[in-house]
Structures are given as C-alpha cells and as structure tokens.
C-alpha cells in the first residue's frame, strides 16, 4: 500500500462523561492536552456510544457492527460467563482489516472481549498486545479484585507480566514508546484503551488507598477531587502520546481519535444531558469525541450524528482499505462529512439494554425511548434534557419509530438468557448480518 497512508491512534477512555473534559464544559479542573487536541481537530457534539456499558461498545468498535449480533456483545455478559464468550477469532476486525492493508497493529490497554485461551487481541488482528484482558483492574496492584490470592491481570501478549506504577501512567508510557519505536516502514494502527476513569476511585498519588481497599467497586469511596485527578492523569497520558508524535515529526499525517465507551458514572459530569452509564438516556450514550488529522481535515465543531461502529468504515476509508464483503458493517464512513465533500445528514441508530427493559431509536432529530413500561418521544436537538414527551402530540412519528425498533430488533440475537444455552456457534451468528444489512434504509433518508 502507499506510504502516504495515515498512521492511526484510537484512544478509548472508560466511563468518561460527556462534560468531563474542560473543552466539553468541565469547569472544576482543566484537561489541557485534550483541549488542545480538540482545538486542532474536530470536536463532535452528537457522537454516541453503541452501548451504555463497556464490552458491548467494544464489540461494535472492533467489528463495525451492532454488538447484538454476537453472544459476547449482549450487554455485559462477559462479567458473569467466565471464559465462555468473546470475539470469535475468525471474525474480521478493524485491526485485521488494517493489517491486511499494510498496517502494523497494536493494542495497549484494555481488551475486555473474551478471555484466554479462546479469545484475545493476538487472535483478532493485533500484532502486539500489552494490557489487561478483563473489565477493570486496580490502578496500582493491577489485580481484577481485592485479595492476596489474585494474580494481576496484566499481560504482554499472552504472557503474564508485572509492572510497578499507576496504570494510566504505564499505558501512556507504553503508547509513547510504541510511537517512538515505530520504524516508519509501514503505517501503524495503535489502539490505546485506558481503564480511566473507571473505578476504583484511586488517583495517581493514592497507592496507599489502593492497597487498603476491601472492595474494588469502592462503593464507599471516591469524591469529585479524586475523580478530577483520575481524569487529569488520563489527559496527561494523552499528552505523552501526542508529544511522541511531535518528536517523530509524524503528527500531520496521523489520525488521532479520542472518545469513551459509554457515558459517565457517579462522579462524572454529563451536562446538559440526563442519565448515566447503563441508561439509554442521552447521558448514558452521548460521549465526548475528538478527531485530529491535520493533513486532511480542518479544525471544526461537527454536529454530524455518529456512533462507535462508524469508526471501522471511516478509518478503512481513510486508509484506502476495504471492508469484508461477507461481514458488511452497520456503521457508515463519515469521512466525506469531515473533509467537506458531503453535508451532514440524519442517521437512524438503535439501542437496547436488558436492565429496565430499555430500548431506544434515534432517527433524525427524533428519539424513541422505552424504560420498563414507560414510552417517550423526544426531539433531542431542541430538548437535549429529554423532558418534553411528545408521543401524544406526534403519534405517527412515535408509532413509526416504535415499529422501526421492532423490525431492527428482529435481526438481533435475543437479549435474554436463552442464548447462553442455545449452543449457537459464533460463526453461525455472523450469518444473520447480511439480510439485515441489505434491508436497511439508505443512509441519509430522513424520517419525514
């Protein structure tokens, strides 16, 4: 492939709220490195996560598809199913497709798409992996829980390793090192997936607190000051990575993307939205998102509606790479909008979440939302806080979106416990994609 292909760095935060960065409205502390990145690139105002929880969004990111197509992508089953589920190694992924197009690939940080020996980054397109396989680890002990008997969840490839230090800092060091050591013979794709600012509530100077925890969930700990330190450490680590690009003189033709896997949790700032992680209100789904590519994309504030699964087709588009025809993405490339060759356009996006029987559709400015037995219709452009329920004033729109969700859902795996005992193999599940992909309404077609 051409040596002019851009390098790509995809930085993923964990449980970062929409307004947790000062460039997005945080006024209790500063995030200067991310603010600078936003000022030099694209700041999105209507970017969504594919899910209101962690691993489900990661399935969408790496496959470019709705996560509900695979058993592992059903809302957070990985936390309770041991080693049974994960990303099938035969499934095409963003790193495997970029590798086929001439890239070297690395994941530094959180995987959370299935455990060894059946699943892992090196089985799904990454040439190198350093990080944790599971969902959350302590920032200092690097263990997935509390107790002397537990081993750290920290690996180089598939081999356990030990490191000393605050995990966010370690990942920043590793990311910067990877950039400095890249040869330039091939473009690189670096996934830098932090665990910050996910609990436990431990800042970079709180090692003593970390080692005295009785519960990794840390329900009785944390406060806004500690949370600020966690986010600022994340910002500093991003600064390390962008500084390494400057040192190498490769920042101009490197795409840097920063976003979060879902909305924030208890100490996050989601203003002006309501809701948080695990909720399909805007606060659980709307995420801060920044992209910088000086060689091709001018600085801008971008109102284009986008979602996590768009990054696979968008980045393949930027790299001159192709999707796998047998696994068509549900996401869409937004590169033409970012370069100015196409105007922004409305989208149709779908979500569901087992807890509280939640479901949602965003179609144009409209959003249909169901929580338990309560149903709503919002104009989320005019009513960002989702307060004015218009279902009775706009009954046709309400019914249409409700029907759209039912139609879309019929092509997803069932969101219940039956799937875990059904014995359906992951490769058979993937076959469900093609009919649904063909019947989707053409991109940009408005509701009315």
mmCIF file of N, CA and C in Angstrom, residues 356-419:
data_model
loop_
_atom_site.group_PDB
_atom_site.id
_atom_site.type_symbol
_atom_site.label_atom_id
_atom_site.label_comp_id
_atom_site.label_asym_id
_atom_site.label_seq_id
_atom_site.Cartn_x
_atom_site.Cartn_y
_atom_site.Cartn_z
ATOM 1 N N UNK A 356 -34.014 -2.851 33.119
ATOM 2 C CA UNK A 356 -35.166 -1.941 32.998
ATOM 3 C C UNK A 356 -35.807 -1.990 31.613
ATOM 4 N N UNK A 357 -35.575 -3.081 30.875
ATOM 5 C CA UNK A 357 -36.207 -3.287 29.568
ATOM 6 C C UNK A 357 -36.117 -2.034 28.699
ATOM 7 N N UNK A 358 -34.926 -1.499 28.551
ATOM 8 C CA UNK A 358 -34.750 -0.250 27.832
ATOM 9 C C UNK A 358 -34.562 -0.489 26.335
ATOM 10 N N UNK A 359 -35.103 0.425 25.540
ATOM 11 C CA UNK A 359 -34.893 0.421 24.100
ATOM 12 C C UNK A 359 -34.920 1.861 23.602
ATOM 13 N N UNK A 360 -34.218 2.119 22.514
ATOM 14 C CA UNK A 360 -34.165 3.493 22.001
ATOM 15 C C UNK A 360 -33.869 3.490 20.509
ATOM 16 N N UNK A 361 -34.390 4.529 19.839
ATOM 17 C CA UNK A 361 -34.104 4.800 18.437
ATOM 18 C C UNK A 361 -33.796 6.280 18.305
ATOM 19 N N UNK A 362 -32.754 6.616 17.572
ATOM 20 C CA UNK A 362 -32.552 7.999 17.152
ATOM 21 C C UNK A 362 -32.714 8.034 15.642
ATOM 22 N N UNK A 363 -33.668 8.830 15.140
ATOM 23 C CA UNK A 363 -33.923 8.976 13.706
ATOM 24 C C UNK A 363 -34.080 10.460 13.421
ATOM 25 N N UNK A 364 -33.087 11.043 12.750
ATOM 26 C CA UNK A 364 -33.102 12.488 12.577
ATOM 27 C C UNK A 364 -33.009 13.154 13.939
ATOM 28 N N UNK A 365 -33.897 14.098 14.189
ATOM 29 C CA UNK A 365 -33.919 14.773 15.493
ATOM 30 C C UNK A 365 -34.752 14.025 16.526
ATOM 31 N N UNK A 366 -35.471 12.989 16.087
ATOM 32 C CA UNK A 366 -36.383 12.287 16.970
ATOM 33 C C UNK A 366 -35.691 11.159 17.713
ATOM 34 N N UNK A 367 -36.161 10.936 18.937
ATOM 35 C CA UNK A 367 -35.689 9.790 19.711
ATOM 36 C C UNK A 367 -36.878 9.125 20.397
ATOM 37 N N UNK A 368 -37.013 7.833 20.110
ATOM 38 C CA UNK A 368 -37.978 6.996 20.821
ATOM 39 C C UNK A 368 -37.247 6.302 21.955
ATOM 40 N N UNK A 369 -37.851 6.312 23.140
ATOM 41 C CA UNK A 369 -37.228 5.714 24.321
ATOM 42 C C UNK A 369 -38.275 4.948 25.110
ATOM 43 N N UNK A 370 -37.904 3.746 25.538
ATOM 44 C CA UNK A 370 -38.759 2.966 26.420
ATOM 45 C C UNK A 370 -37.949 2.516 27.615
ATOM 46 N N UNK A 371 -38.481 2.740 28.806
ATOM 47 C CA UNK A 371 -37.867 2.288 30.050
ATOM 48 C C UNK A 371 -38.950 1.559 30.832
ATOM 49 N N UNK A 372 -38.778 0.256 31.022
ATOM 50 C CA UNK A 372 -39.830 -0.580 31.593
ATOM 51 C C UNK A 372 -41.106 -0.395 30.782
ATOM 52 N N UNK A 373 -42.183 0.030 31.387
ATOM 53 C CA UNK A 373 -43.444 0.189 30.646
ATOM 54 C C UNK A 373 -43.694 1.622 30.187
ATOM 55 N N UNK A 374 -42.749 2.509 30.441
ATOM 56 C CA UNK A 374 -42.919 3.913 30.069
ATOM 57 C C UNK A 374 -42.283 4.185 28.702
ATOM 58 N N UNK A 375 -43.034 4.859 27.826
ATOM 59 C CA UNK A 375 -42.543 5.157 26.484
ATOM 60 C C UNK A 375 -42.537 6.663 26.251
ATOM 61 N N UNK A 376 -41.548 7.112 25.466
ATOM 62 C CA UNK A 376 -41.341 8.535 25.268
ATOM 63 C C UNK A 376 -40.969 8.827 23.817
ATOM 64 N N UNK A 377 -41.254 10.055 23.417
ATOM 65 C CA UNK A 377 -40.770 10.578 22.145
ATOM 66 C C UNK A 377 -40.209 11.961 22.404
ATOM 67 N N UNK A 378 -38.936 12.142 22.074
ATOM 68 C CA UNK A 378 -38.265 13.421 22.305
ATOM 69 C C UNK A 378 -37.684 13.973 21.012
ATOM 70 N N UNK A 379 -37.638 15.278 20.927
ATOM 71 C CA UNK A 379 -36.815 15.957 19.946
ATOM 72 C C UNK A 379 -35.512 16.282 20.669
ATOM 73 N N UNK A 380 -34.484 15.462 20.465
ATOM 74 C CA UNK A 380 -33.283 15.595 21.281
ATOM 75 C C UNK A 380 -32.350 16.706 20.803
ATOM 76 N N UNK A 381 -32.716 17.384 19.737
ATOM 77 C CA UNK A 381 -31.970 18.574 19.334
ATOM 78 C C UNK A 381 -32.514 19.793 20.074
ATOM 79 N N UNK A 382 -33.818 19.927 20.107
ATOM 80 C CA UNK A 382 -34.446 21.052 20.814
ATOM 81 C C UNK A 382 -34.560 20.792 22.311
ATOM 82 N N UNK A 383 -34.713 19.541 22.696
ATOM 83 C CA UNK A 383 -34.945 19.172 24.097
ATOM 84 C C UNK A 383 -33.855 18.198 24.540
ATOM 85 N N UNK A 384 -32.640 18.720 24.720
ATOM 86 C CA UNK A 384 -31.495 17.842 24.994
ATOM 87 C C UNK A 384 -31.611 17.135 26.337
ATOM 88 N N UNK A 385 -32.409 17.678 27.249
ATOM 89 C CA UNK A 385 -32.553 17.049 28.564
ATOM 90 C C UNK A 385 -33.674 16.018 28.606
ATOM 91 N N UNK A 386 -34.331 15.795 27.478
ATOM 92 C CA UNK A 386 -35.357 14.761 27.367
ATOM 93 C C UNK A 386 -36.446 14.933 28.430
ATOM 94 N N UNK A 387 -37.093 16.077 28.396
ATOM 95 C CA UNK A 387 -38.133 16.403 29.371
ATOM 96 C C UNK A 387 -39.532 16.445 28.761
ATOM 97 N N UNK A 388 -39.643 16.878 27.506
ATOM 98 C CA UNK A 388 -40.963 17.068 26.889
ATOM 99 C C UNK A 388 -41.343 15.832 26.075
ATOM 100 N N UNK A 389 -42.195 14.993 26.641
ATOM 101 C CA UNK A 389 -42.626 13.767 25.973
ATOM 102 C C UNK A 389 -43.679 14.109 24.917
ATOM 103 N N UNK A 390 -43.349 13.920 23.645
ATOM 104 C CA UNK A 390 -44.206 14.336 22.531
ATOM 105 C C UNK A 390 -44.967 13.176 21.905
ATOM 106 N N UNK A 391 -45.042 12.043 22.571
ATOM 107 C CA UNK A 391 -45.647 10.873 21.932
ATOM 108 C C UNK A 391 -47.135 11.085 21.624
ATOM 109 N N UNK A 392 -47.827 11.872 22.439
ATOM 110 C CA UNK A 392 -49.238 12.118 22.179
ATOM 111 C C UNK A 392 -49.445 13.238 21.162
ATOM 112 N N UNK A 393 -48.508 14.146 21.065
ATOM 113 C CA UNK A 393 -48.610 15.230 20.082
ATOM 114 C C UNK A 393 -48.128 14.800 18.697
ATOM 115 N N UNK A 394 -47.277 13.785 18.643
ATOM 116 C CA UNK A 394 -46.747 13.274 17.377
ATOM 117 C C UNK A 394 -46.950 11.759 17.310
ATOM 118 N N UNK A 395 -48.217 11.309 17.316
ATOM 119 C CA UNK A 395 -48.470 9.862 17.404
ATOM 120 C C UNK A 395 -47.943 9.073 16.203
ATOM 121 N N UNK A 396 -47.964 9.670 15.008
ATOM 122 C CA UNK A 396 -47.482 8.939 13.835
ATOM 123 C C UNK A 396 -45.975 8.719 13.904
ATOM 124 N N UNK A 397 -45.258 9.750 14.310
ATOM 125 C CA UNK A 397 -43.810 9.622 14.450
ATOM 126 C C UNK A 397 -43.488 8.604 15.547
ATOM 127 N N UNK A 398 -44.199 8.698 16.657
ATOM 128 C CA UNK A 398 -43.993 7.777 17.769
ATOM 129 C C UNK A 398 -44.181 6.328 17.323
ATOM 130 N N UNK A 399 -45.268 6.050 16.616
ATOM 131 C CA UNK A 399 -45.552 4.685 16.196
ATOM 132 C C UNK A 399 -44.550 4.206 15.152
ATOM 133 N N UNK A 400 -44.141 5.087 14.274
ATOM 134 C CA UNK A 400 -43.184 4.702 13.244
ATOM 135 C C UNK A 400 -41.842 4.303 13.851
ATOM 136 N N UNK A 401 -41.345 5.096 14.791
ATOM 137 C CA UNK A 401 -40.071 4.756 15.423
ATOM 138 C C UNK A 401 -40.191 3.479 16.252
ATOM 139 N N UNK A 402 -41.315 3.326 16.896
ATOM 140 C CA UNK A 402 -41.535 2.108 17.670
ATOM 141 C C UNK A 402 -41.498 0.877 16.758
ATOM 142 N N UNK A 403 -42.159 0.990 15.578
ATOM 143 C CA UNK A 403 -42.154 -0.117 14.621
ATOM 144 C C UNK A 403 -40.756 -0.350 14.047
ATOM 145 N N UNK A 404 -40.017 0.735 13.808
ATOM 146 C CA UNK A 404 -38.654 0.598 13.301
ATOM 147 C C UNK A 404 -37.797 -0.203 14.272
ATOM 148 N N UNK A 405 -37.948 0.085 15.561
ATOM 149 C CA UNK A 405 -37.160 -0.641 16.549
ATOM 150 C C UNK A 405 -37.490 -2.127 16.519
ATOM 151 N N UNK A 406 -38.765 -2.460 16.449
ATOM 152 C CA UNK A 406 -39.171 -3.860 16.429
ATOM 153 C C UNK A 406 -38.605 -4.573 15.209
ATOM 154 N N UNK A 407 -38.641 -3.903 14.064
ATOM 155 C CA UNK A 407 -38.092 -4.505 12.848
ATOM 156 C C UNK A 407 -36.589 -4.725 12.972
ATOM 157 N N UNK A 408 -35.898 -3.704 13.460
ATOM 158 C CA UNK A 408 -34.452 -3.825 13.656
ATOM 159 C C UNK A 408 -34.119 -4.938 14.641
ATOM 160 N N UNK A 409 -34.855 -5.006 15.721
ATOM 161 C CA UNK A 409 -34.570 -5.959 16.779
ATOM 162 C C UNK A 409 -34.759 -7.402 16.318
ATOM 163 N N UNK A 410 -35.618 -7.604 15.325
ATOM 164 C CA UNK A 410 -35.875 -8.962 14.852
ATOM 165 C C UNK A 410 -34.635 -9.592 14.208
ATOM 166 N N UNK A 411 -33.637 -8.761 13.874
ATOM 167 C CA UNK A 411 -32.414 -9.275 13.265
ATOM 168 C C UNK A 411 -31.269 -9.374 14.266
ATOM 169 N N UNK A 412 -31.565 -9.158 15.535
ATOM 170 C CA UNK A 412 -30.530 -9.261 16.570
ATOM 171 C C UNK A 412 -30.702 -10.561 17.348
ATOM 172 N N UNK A 413 -29.644 -10.981 18.013
ATOM 173 C CA UNK A 413 -29.777 -12.122 18.906
ATOM 174 C C UNK A 413 -30.673 -11.748 20.082
ATOM 175 N N UNK A 414 -31.416 -12.713 20.618
ATOM 176 C CA UNK A 414 -32.323 -12.389 21.719
ATOM 177 C C UNK A 414 -31.570 -11.900 22.934
ATOM 178 N N UNK A 415 -32.081 -10.874 23.547
ATOM 179 C CA UNK A 415 -31.432 -10.287 24.717
ATOM 180 C C UNK A 415 -31.993 -10.924 25.985
ATOM 181 N N UNK A 416 -31.713 -12.197 26.138
ATOM 182 C CA UNK A 416 -32.153 -12.915 27.331
ATOM 183 C C UNK A 416 -31.226 -14.100 27.557
ATOM 184 N N UNK A 417 -31.472 -14.848 28.604
ATOM 185 C CA UNK A 417 -30.555 -15.912 28.998
ATOM 186 C C UNK A 417 -30.627 -17.134 28.096
ATOM 187 N N UNK A 418 -31.646 -17.203 27.190
ATOM 188 C CA UNK A 418 -31.766 -18.371 26.338
ATOM 189 C C UNK A 418 -30.546 -18.553 25.448
ATOM 190 N N UNK A 419 -29.937 -17.450 25.043
ATOM 191 C CA UNK A 419 -28.830 -17.541 24.100
ATOM 192 C C UNK A 419 -27.647 -18.286 24.709
#
